[in-house]
Every structure is written in C-alpha cells, then in structure tokens.
Amino acid sequence: LVNSCVNRGLNRMTVMTHELTKDKELCLSVTIEPPGRVVLSDPLQNKETRIFDCDLALDSSDPELPGYSDQKAVYHHVGEQLVDRALQGYNCCLCAYGQTGTGKTHTLHGDWSNTEQRGLLPRIAAALLLQLEALRVGGAE
C-alpha cells in the first residue's frame, strides 16, 4: 500500500451463485489490473465498462489464476503496513465493507485453526505480539 493516511483496497473473492445467470454464465466480468485497477463489464448486456482505481486490488477468487492472493499475500500487502505503523505509534484502523456473503469475514478472520488459512486479524495480532516481545527483550519499556 502507499504511504498515506488512508488507503483503499479491494480483495476479489470467489464468484457467488447469485452472480451467475440461469445458464451458469457470469453476469458481470471483474478484471483486476495490478496494482490497483478494477474493471467491471457486463458481457451479456454490452453496458459501458466501468473502471475503478484504488491503492491496491488483490484477487482471491481462484487459486489457479496467475496473481492469486492467498491469506498470506493479503497480510503481506495490507497487514504488514498496519503492524509497522502501529509500532511507530500511529493509530490504525482496518475496515471491511461489502455485500453480505462476499468474503469479508474470511479475509479478516480466516480459519484460526489452520496456520495457512488465518486471516488478517490473527496474523496482525501475532506480528504485534512478536514485535513487542522483541522490543521488550531489547530493553524497551
């Protein structure tokens, strides 16, 4: 993410069944153009393509796609900067916004019992505790 006060990011998750037509075709085409462009088009109705620019756009929709972002990659792009800023003394906030059932909880929490599938919050908490312990051992108060 860029070095600013507020960053906007998007994490595309798996296609939901209500996003498909009766014939199992996509109602909407979503293309991620790294680092932060999202292109929406309607292949069935030939409506105008819409382009959205943000600070970061990740694609967690399909592990077979090039550029797929697993939970570790999401943490690398988002969580590491939050941890760094918090340790520098800045107040940090992470907001997840979107339609019900689109993967916000999975991105933030993940599966806490599976190290590879842990979301942003457990990874951020673990990194903060590790860094704080290292500071304490190094003599910080």
CSV table of N, CA and C in Angstrom, one decimal:
chain,number,residue,atom,x,y,z
A,1,LEU,N,0.8,-1.2,0.0
A,1,LEU,CA,0.0,0.0,0.0
A,1,LEU,C,0.9,1.2,0.0
A,2,VAL,N,0.3,2.3,-0.4
A,2,VAL,CA,1.0,3.6,-0.5
A,2,VAL,C,1.2,4.1,0.9
A,3,ASN,N,2.1,5.0,1.1
A,3,ASN,CA,2.4,5.6,2.4
A,3,ASN,C,1.6,6.8,2.6
A,4,SER,N,0.3,6.6,3.0
A,4,SER,CA,-0.6,7.8,3.3
A,4,SER,C,-1.5,7.4,4.5
A,5,CYS,N,-2.3,8.4,4.8
A,5,CYS,CA,-3.1,8.2,6.0
A,5,CYS,C,-4.3,7.2,5.8
A,6,VAL,N,-4.9,7.3,4.6
A,6,VAL,CA,-6.0,6.4,4.2
A,6,VAL,C,-5.7,5.7,2.9
A,7,ASN,N,-5.8,4.4,3.0
A,7,ASN,CA,-5.6,3.6,1.8
A,7,ASN,C,-6.9,2.8,1.4
A,8,ARG,N,-7.2,2.7,0.2
A,8,ARG,CA,-8.4,2.0,-0.3
A,8,ARG,C,-7.9,0.7,-1.0
A,9,GLY,N,-8.4,-0.4,-0.6
A,9,GLY,CA,-8.1,-1.7,-1.3
A,9,GLY,C,-9.3,-2.5,-1.6
A,10,LEU,N,-9.1,-3.5,-2.4
A,10,LEU,CA,-10.1,-4.4,-2.8
A,10,LEU,C,-9.6,-5.8,-2.8
A,11,ASN,N,-10.3,-6.8,-2.3
A,11,ASN,CA,-9.9,-8.2,-2.4
A,11,ASN,C,-11.1,-8.9,-3.1
A,12,ARG,N,-10.9,-9.3,-4.3
A,12,ARG,CA,-11.9,-10.0,-5.0
A,12,ARG,C,-12.0,-11.5,-4.5
A,13,MET,N,-13.1,-11.9,-4.1
A,13,MET,CA,-13.3,-13.3,-3.6
A,13,MET,C,-14.0,-14.2,-4.7
A,14,THR,N,-14.3,-15.4,-4.3
A,14,THR,CA,-14.9,-16.4,-5.2
A,14,THR,C,-16.3,-15.9,-5.7
A,15,VAL,N,-16.6,-16.2,-6.9
A,15,VAL,CA,-17.8,-15.8,-7.5
A,15,VAL,C,-19.0,-16.5,-6.8
A,16,MET,N,-20.0,-15.7,-6.4
A,16,MET,CA,-21.2,-16.3,-5.7
A,16,MET,C,-22.2,-16.8,-6.7
A,17,THR,N,-23.0,-17.7,-6.3
A,17,THR,CA,-24.0,-18.3,-7.2
A,17,THR,C,-25.0,-17.3,-7.7
A,18,HIS,N,-25.3,-16.3,-6.9
A,18,HIS,CA,-26.3,-15.2,-7.4
A,18,HIS,C,-25.7,-14.3,-8.4
A,19,GLU,N,-24.4,-14.4,-8.7
A,19,GLU,CA,-23.7,-13.6,-9.7
A,19,GLU,C,-23.7,-14.3,-11.1
A,20,LEU,N,-24.3,-15.5,-11.1
A,20,LEU,CA,-24.4,-16.2,-12.4
A,20,LEU,C,-25.8,-16.2,-13.0
A,21,THR,N,-25.9,-16.3,-14.3
A,21,THR,CA,-27.2,-16.4,-14.9
A,21,THR,C,-27.7,-17.9,-14.7
A,22,LYS,N,-28.9,-18.1,-15.2
A,22,LYS,CA,-29.5,-19.4,-15.1
A,22,LYS,C,-28.7,-20.5,-15.9
A,23,ASP,N,-27.9,-20.0,-16.9
A,23,ASP,CA,-27.1,-20.9,-17.7
A,23,ASP,C,-25.7,-21.0,-17.1
A,24,LYS,N,-25.5,-20.5,-15.9
A,24,LYS,CA,-24.2,-20.5,-15.2
A,24,LYS,C,-23.1,-19.6,-15.9
A,25,GLU,N,-23.6,-18.6,-16.6
A,25,GLU,CA,-22.6,-17.6,-17.1
A,25,GLU,C,-22.5,-16.5,-16.2
A,26,LEU,N,-21.4,-15.8,-16.2
A,26,LEU,CA,-21.1,-14.6,-15.3
A,26,LEU,C,-22.0,-13.5,-15.8
A,27,CYS,N,-22.7,-12.9,-14.8
A,27,CYS,CA,-23.5,-11.7,-15.1
A,27,CYS,C,-22.6,-10.4,-15.2
A,28,LEU,N,-21.4,-10.5,-14.6
A,28,LEU,CA,-20.5,-9.4,-14.5
A,28,LEU,C,-19.1,-9.9,-14.6
A,29,SER,N,-18.3,-9.3,-15.4
A,29,SER,CA,-16.9,-9.6,-15.6
A,29,SER,C,-16.1,-8.6,-14.7
A,30,VAL,N,-15.3,-9.2,-13.8
A,30,VAL,CA,-14.4,-8.4,-13.0
A,30,VAL,C,-13.0,-8.7,-13.3
A,31,THR,N,-12.2,-7.7,-13.7
A,31,THR,CA,-10.8,-7.9,-14.1
A,31,THR,C,-10.0,-7.0,-13.1
A,32,ILE,N,-9.0,-7.6,-12.5
A,32,ILE,CA,-8.0,-6.9,-11.7
A,32,ILE,C,-6.8,-6.6,-12.5
A,33,GLU,N,-6.4,-5.3,-12.5
A,33,GLU,CA,-5.2,-4.9,-13.2
A,33,GLU,C,-4.3,-4.3,-12.1
A,34,PRO,N,-3.3,-5.1,-11.6
A,34,PRO,CA,-2.4,-4.7,-10.6
A,34,PRO,C,-1.7,-3.4,-11.0
A,35,PRO,N,-1.4,-2.5,-10.0
A,35,PRO,CA,-1.6,-2.7,-8.6
A,35,PRO,C,-3.0,-2.4,-8.1
A,36,GLY,N,-3.7,-1.5,-8.7
A,36,GLY,CA,-5.0,-1.1,-8.1
A,36,GLY,C,-6.1,-0.7,-9.0
A,37,ARG,N,-6.2,-1.3,-10.1
A,37,ARG,CA,-7.3,-1.0,-11.0
A,37,ARG,C,-8.3,-2.2,-11.1
A,38,VAL,N,-9.6,-1.9,-11.0
A,38,VAL,CA,-10.6,-2.9,-11.1
A,38,VAL,C,-11.5,-2.5,-12.3
A,39,VAL,N,-11.7,-3.4,-13.2
A,39,VAL,CA,-12.5,-3.2,-14.4
A,39,VAL,C,-13.7,-4.0,-14.4
A,40,LEU,N,-14.9,-3.4,-14.4
A,40,LEU,CA,-16.2,-4.1,-14.4
A,40,LEU,C,-16.8,-4.0,-15.8
A,41,SER,N,-17.3,-5.1,-16.3
A,41,SER,CA,-18.0,-5.1,-17.6
A,41,SER,C,-19.1,-6.1,-17.6
A,42,ASP,N,-20.1,-5.9,-18.4
A,42,ASP,CA,-21.3,-6.7,-18.4
A,42,ASP,C,-21.3,-7.4,-19.8
A,43,PRO,N,-20.8,-8.6,-19.9
A,43,PRO,CA,-20.6,-9.3,-21.2
A,43,PRO,C,-21.9,-9.6,-21.9
A,44,LEU,N,-23.0,-9.7,-21.1
A,44,LEU,CA,-24.3,-10.1,-21.6
A,44,LEU,C,-25.1,-9.0,-22.2
A,45,GLN,N,-25.0,-7.8,-21.6
A,45,GLN,CA,-25.8,-6.7,-22.0
A,45,GLN,C,-25.0,-5.5,-22.7
A,46,ASN,N,-23.8,-5.7,-22.9
A,46,ASN,CA,-22.9,-4.7,-23.6
A,46,ASN,C,-23.1,-3.4,-23.0
A,47,LYS,N,-23.1,-3.3,-21.7
A,47,LYS,CA,-23.2,-2.0,-21.0
A,47,LYS,C,-21.8,-1.4,-20.9
A,48,GLU,N,-21.7,-0.1,-20.7
A,48,GLU,CA,-20.4,0.6,-20.6
A,48,GLU,C,-19.5,0.0,-19.5
A,49,THR,N,-18.3,-0.2,-19.8
A,49,THR,CA,-17.3,-0.7,-18.9
A,49,THR,C,-17.0,0.4,-17.9
A,50,ARG,N,-16.9,-0.1,-16.6
A,50,ARG,CA,-16.6,0.9,-15.5
A,50,ARG,C,-15.2,0.5,-14.9
A,51,ILE,N,-14.5,1.6,-14.7
A,51,ILE,CA,-13.1,1.4,-14.2
A,51,ILE,C,-13.0,2.1,-12.8
A,52,PHE,N,-12.5,1.4,-11.8
A,52,PHE,CA,-12.3,2.0,-10.5
A,52,PHE,C,-10.8,1.8,-10.1
A,53,ASP,N,-10.2,2.9,-9.7
A,53,ASP,CA,-8.8,2.9,-9.2
A,53,ASP,C,-8.8,3.0,-7.7
A,54,CYS,N,-8.0,2.2,-7.1
A,54,CYS,CA,-7.7,2.2,-5.7
A,54,CYS,C,-6.3,2.0,-5.4
A,55,ASP,N,-5.9,2.0,-4.2
A,55,ASP,CA,-4.4,1.8,-3.8
A,55,ASP,C,-3.9,0.4,-4.1
A,56,LEU,N,-4.8,-0.5,-3.9
A,56,LEU,CA,-4.4,-1.9,-4.0
A,56,LEU,C,-5.6,-2.8,-4.4
A,57,ALA,N,-5.4,-3.7,-5.3
A,57,ALA,CA,-6.5,-4.6,-5.8
A,57,ALA,C,-5.9,-6.0,-5.8
A,58,LEU,N,-6.5,-6.9,-5.0
A,58,LEU,CA,-6.0,-8.3,-4.9
A,58,LEU,C,-7.1,-9.2,-5.5
A,59,ASP,N,-6.7,-10.4,-5.9
A,59,ASP,CA,-7.6,-11.3,-6.5
A,59,ASP,C,-7.5,-12.7,-5.7
A,60,SER,N,-8.5,-12.9,-4.9
A,60,SER,CA,-8.5,-14.2,-4.1
A,60,SER,C,-9.6,-15.1,-4.6
A,61,SER,N,-10.0,-14.9,-5.9
A,61,SER,CA,-11.2,-15.6,-6.4
A,61,SER,C,-10.9,-17.1,-6.9
A,62,ASP,N,-9.7,-17.3,-7.3
A,62,ASP,CA,-9.4,-18.6,-7.9
A,62,ASP,C,-7.9,-18.9,-7.8
A,63,PRO,N,-7.5,-20.0,-7.0
A,63,PRO,CA,-6.1,-20.3,-6.8
A,63,PRO,C,-5.4,-20.7,-8.1
A,64,GLU,N,-6.1,-21.0,-9.1
A,64,GLU,CA,-5.5,-21.4,-10.4
A,64,GLU,C,-5.1,-20.2,-11.2
A,65,LEU,N,-5.6,-19.0,-10.9
A,65,LEU,CA,-5.2,-17.8,-11.7
A,65,LEU,C,-3.9,-17.3,-11.3
A,66,PRO,N,-3.2,-16.7,-12.3
A,66,PRO,CA,-1.9,-16.0,-12.0
A,66,PRO,C,-2.2,-14.8,-11.2
A,67,GLY,N,-1.4,-14.5,-10.2
A,67,GLY,CA,-1.6,-13.3,-9.4
A,67,GLY,C,-2.6,-13.6,-8.3
A,68,TYR,N,-2.9,-14.9,-8.0
A,68,TYR,CA,-3.8,-15.2,-6.9
A,68,TYR,C,-3.2,-14.8,-5.6
A,69,SER,N,-4.1,-14.2,-4.7
A,69,SER,CA,-3.6,-13.7,-3.4
A,69,SER,C,-4.2,-14.6,-2.3
A,70,ASP,N,-3.4,-15.4,-1.7
A,70,ASP,CA,-3.9,-16.2,-0.6
A,70,ASP,C,-3.9,-15.3,0.7
A,71,GLN,N,-4.2,-15.9,1.8
A,71,GLN,CA,-4.3,-15.1,3.1
A,71,GLN,C,-2.9,-14.5,3.4
A,72,LYS,N,-1.9,-15.3,3.2
A,72,LYS,CA,-0.5,-14.8,3.5
A,72,LYS,C,-0.2,-13.5,2.6
A,73,ALA,N,-0.6,-13.6,1.3
A,73,ALA,CA,-0.3,-12.4,0.4
A,73,ALA,C,-1.2,-11.2,0.8
A,74,VAL,N,-2.4,-11.5,1.3
A,74,VAL,CA,-3.3,-10.4,1.7
A,74,VAL,C,-2.6,-9.7,3.0
A,75,TYR,N,-2.1,-10.5,3.9
A,75,TYR,CA,-1.4,-10.0,5.1
A,75,TYR,C,-0.2,-9.2,4.6
A,76,HIS,N,0.6,-9.7,3.7
A,76,HIS,CA,1.8,-9.1,3.2
A,76,HIS,C,1.5,-7.7,2.7
A,77,HIS,N,0.4,-7.6,1.9
A,77,HIS,CA,0.1,-6.3,1.2
A,77,HIS,C,-0.6,-5.3,2.2
A,78,VAL,N,-1.3,-5.8,3.1
A,78,VAL,CA,-2.2,-4.9,4.0
A,78,VAL,C,-1.7,-5.0,5.5
A,79,GLY,N,-1.6,-6.1,6.0
A,79,GLY,CA,-1.3,-6.3,7.5
A,79,GLY,C,0.0,-5.8,7.9
A,80,GLU,N,1.1,-6.1,7.1
A,80,GLU,CA,2.4,-5.7,7.5
A,80,GLU,C,2.5,-4.2,7.7
A,81,GLN,N,1.9,-3.4,6.8
A,81,GLN,CA,2.0,-2.0,7.0
A,81,GLN,C,1.2,-1.5,8.2
A,82,LEU,N,0.1,-2.1,8.5
A,82,LEU,CA,-0.6,-1.8,9.8
A,82,LEU,C,0.2,-2.1,11.0
A,83,VAL,N,0.9,-3.2,11.0
A,83,VAL,CA,1.8,-3.5,12.1
A,83,VAL,C,2.9,-2.5,12.2
A,84,ASP,N,3.6,-2.2,11.1
A,84,ASP,CA,4.7,-1.2,11.2
A,84,ASP,C,4.2,0.1,11.7
A,85,ARG,N,3.1,0.6,11.2
A,85,ARG,CA,2.5,1.9,11.6
A,85,ARG,C,2.1,1.9,13.1
A,86,ALA,N,1.5,0.8,13.6
A,86,ALA,CA,1.2,0.7,15.0
A,86,ALA,C,2.4,0.7,15.9
A,87,LEU,N,3.5,0.0,15.5
A,87,LEU,CA,4.7,0.0,16.3
A,87,LEU,C,5.4,1.4,16.2
A,88,GLN,N,5.1,2.2,15.2
A,88,GLN,CA,5.6,3.6,15.2
A,88,GLN,C,4.8,4.5,16.0
A,89,GLY,N,3.7,4.0,16.6
A,89,GLY,CA,2.9,4.8,17.5
A,89,GLY,C,1.7,5.4,16.8
A,90,TYR,N,1.4,5.1,15.6
A,90,TYR,CA,0.2,5.6,14.9
A,90,TYR,C,-1.0,4.8,15.3
A,91,ASN,N,-2.2,5.4,15.3
A,91,ASN,CA,-3.4,4.7,15.5
A,91,ASN,C,-3.8,4.1,14.1
A,92,CYS,N,-4.2,2.9,14.1
A,92,CYS,CA,-4.5,2.1,12.9
A,92,CYS,C,-5.9,1.6,13.0
A,93,CYS,N,-6.6,1.5,11.8
A,93,CYS,CA,-7.9,1.0,11.7
A,93,CYS,C,-8.0,0.2,10.4
A,94,LEU,N,-8.7,-0.9,10.5
A,94,LEU,CA,-8.9,-1.7,9.3
A,94,LEU,C,-10.4,-1.9,9.2
A,95,CYS,N,-11.0,-1.5,8.1
A,95,CYS,CA,-12.4,-1.6,7.8
A,95,CYS,C,-12.7,-2.5,6.7
A,96,ALA,N,-13.7,-3.4,6.8
A,96,ALA,CA,-14.1,-4.3,5.7
A,96,ALA,C,-15.5,-3.9,5.3
A,97,TYR,N,-15.8,-3.6,4.1
A,97,TYR,CA,-17.1,-3.2,3.6
A,97,TYR,C,-17.5,-4.0,2.4
A,98,GLY,N,-18.7,-4.4,2.3
A,98,GLY,CA,-19.2,-5.1,1.1
A,98,GLY,C,-20.5,-5.8,1.3
A,99,GLN,N,-21.0,-6.4,0.3
A,99,GLN,CA,-22.2,-7.1,0.3
A,99,GLN,C,-22.1,-8.3,1.2
A,100,THR,N,-23.2,-8.7,1.8
A,100,THR,CA,-23.3,-9.9,2.6
A,100,THR,C,-22.8,-11.1,1.8
A,101,GLY,N,-21.9,-11.9,2.4
A,101,GLY,CA,-21.5,-13.2,1.8
A,101,GLY,C,-20.4,-13.0,0.8
A,102,THR,N,-19.7,-11.9,0.8
A,102,THR,CA,-18.6,-11.7,-0.2
A,102,THR,C,-17.2,-12.0,0.3
A,103,GLY,N,-17.1,-12.4,1.5
A,103,GLY,CA,-15.7,-12.9,2.0
A,103,GLY,C,-15.0,-11.9,3.0
A,104,LYS,N,-15.7,-10.9,3.5
A,104,LYS,CA,-15.1,-10.0,4.5
A,104,LYS,C,-14.6,-10.8,5.7
A,105,THR,N,-15.5,-11.6,6.3
A,105,THR,CA,-15.1,-12.3,7.5
A,105,THR,C,-14.0,-13.3,7.2
A,106,HIS,N,-14.0,-14.0,6.0
A,106,HIS,CA,-12.9,-14.9,5.7
A,106,HIS,C,-11.6,-14.1,5.6
A,107,THR,N,-11.6,-13.0,4.9
A,107,THR,CA,-10.4,-12.2,4.8
A,107,THR,C,-9.9,-11.7,6.1
A,108,LEU,N,-10.8,-11.3,7.0
A,108,LEU,CA,-10.3,-10.8,8.3
A,108,LEU,C,-10.0,-11.8,9.3
A,109,HIS,N,-10.8,-12.9,9.4
A,109,HIS,CA,-10.6,-13.9,10.4
A,109,HIS,C,-10.0,-15.2,9.8
A,110,GLY,N,-10.5,-15.6,8.7
A,110,GLY,CA,-10.0,-16.9,8.1
A,110,GLY,C,-10.3,-18.0,9.0
A,111,ASP,N,-9.5,-19.1,8.9
A,111,ASP,CA,-9.6,-20.3,9.8
A,111,ASP,C,-8.5,-20.2,10.8
A,112,TRP,N,-8.8,-19.9,12.0
A,112,TRP,CA,-7.8,-19.7,13.1
A,112,TRP,C,-7.1,-21.0,13.4
A,113,SER,N,-7.7,-22.2,13.1
A,113,SER,CA,-7.1,-23.4,13.4
A,113,SER,C,-6.1,-23.9,12.4
A,114,ASN,N,-6.0,-23.2,11.2
A,114,ASN,CA,-5.2,-23.6,10.1
A,114,ASN,C,-4.2,-22.4,9.9
A,115,THR,N,-2.9,-22.6,10.1
A,115,THR,CA,-2.0,-21.5,10.0
A,115,THR,C,-2.0,-20.9,8.6
A,116,GLU,N,-2.1,-21.6,7.6
A,116,GLU,CA,-2.1,-21.1,6.2
A,116,GLU,C,-3.4,-20.3,5.9
A,117,GLN,N,-4.5,-20.7,6.6
A,117,GLN,CA,-5.8,-20.0,6.3
A,117,GLN,C,-6.1,-18.9,7.3
A,118,ARG,N,-5.2,-18.6,8.2
A,118,ARG,CA,-5.6,-17.5,9.1
A,118,ARG,C,-5.7,-16.2,8.4
A,119,GLY,N,-6.6,-15.4,8.8
A,119,GLY,CA,-6.9,-14.1,8.1
A,119,GLY,C,-6.0,-13.0,8.7
A,120,LEU,N,-6.4,-11.7,8.3
A,120,LEU,CA,-5.6,-10.6,8.7
A,120,LEU,C,-5.5,-10.4,10.2
A,121,LEU,N,-6.6,-10.5,10.9
A,121,LEU,CA,-6.6,-10.1,12.3
A,121,LEU,C,-5.7,-11.1,13.1
A,122,PRO,N,-5.7,-12.4,13.0
A,122,PRO,CA,-4.8,-13.2,13.8
A,122,PRO,C,-3.4,-13.0,13.4
A,123,ARG,N,-3.1,-12.8,12.1
A,123,ARG,CA,-1.7,-12.5,11.6
A,123,ARG,C,-1.2,-11.2,12.2
A,124,ILE,N,-2.1,-10.2,12.2
A,124,ILE,CA,-1.7,-8.9,12.7
A,124,ILE,C,-1.4,-9.0,14.2
A,125,ALA,N,-2.3,-9.7,15.0
A,125,ALA,CA,-2.1,-9.8,16.4
A,125,ALA,C,-0.8,-10.6,16.7
A,126,ALA,N,-0.6,-11.6,16.0
A,126,ALA,CA,0.7,-12.4,16.2
A,126,ALA,C,1.9,-11.6,15.9
A,127,ALA,N,1.9,-10.8,14.8
A,127,ALA,CA,3.0,-10.0,14.5
A,127,ALA,C,3.3,-8.9,15.5
A,128,LEU,N,2.2,-8.3,16.0
A,128,LEU,CA,2.3,-7.2,17.0
A,128,LEU,C,2.9,-7.8,18.3
A,129,LEU,N,2.4,-9.0,18.7
A,129,LEU,CA,2.9,-9.6,20.0
A,129,LEU,C,4.4,-10.0,19.8
A,130,LEU,N,4.8,-10.5,18.7
A,130,LEU,CA,6.2,-10.9,18.4
A,130,LEU,C,7.1,-9.7,18.4
A,131,GLN,N,6.7,-8.6,17.8
A,131,GLN,CA,7.5,-7.4,17.7
A,131,GLN,C,7.6,-6.7,19.1
A,132,LEU,N,6.5,-6.7,19.8
A,132,LEU,CA,6.5,-6.1,21.2
A,132,LEU,C,7.4,-6.9,22.1
A,133,GLU,N,7.4,-8.2,22.0
A,133,GLU,CA,8.3,-9.1,22.8
A,133,GLU,C,9.7,-8.8,22.4
A,134,ALA,N,10.0,-8.7,21.1
A,134,ALA,CA,11.4,-8.4,20.7
A,134,ALA,C,11.9,-7.0,21.2
A,135,LEU,N,11.0,-6.1,21.2
A,135,LEU,CA,11.3,-4.7,21.8
A,135,LEU,C,11.6,-4.9,23.3
A,136,ARG,N,10.7,-5.6,24.0
A,136,ARG,CA,10.9,-5.8,25.4
A,136,ARG,C,12.2,-6.5,25.8
A,137,VAL,N,12.6,-7.5,25.0
A,137,VAL,CA,13.8,-8.2,25.2
A,137,VAL,C,15.0,-7.3,24.9
A,138,GLY,N,14.8,-6.4,24.0
A,138,GLY,CA,15.9,-5.5,23.6
A,138,GLY,C,16.0,-4.3,24.6
A,139,GLY,N,15.1,-4.3,25.6
A,139,GLY,CA,15.3,-3.3,26.7
A,139,GLY,C,14.2,-2.1,26.6
A,140,ALA,N,13.3,-2.2,25.7
A,140,ALA,CA,12.3,-1.2,25.6
A,140,ALA,C,11.3,-1.3,26.8
A,141,GLU,N,10.8,-0.2,27.2
A,141,GLU,CA,9.8,-0.2,28.3
A,141,GLU,C,8.4,0.2,27.8
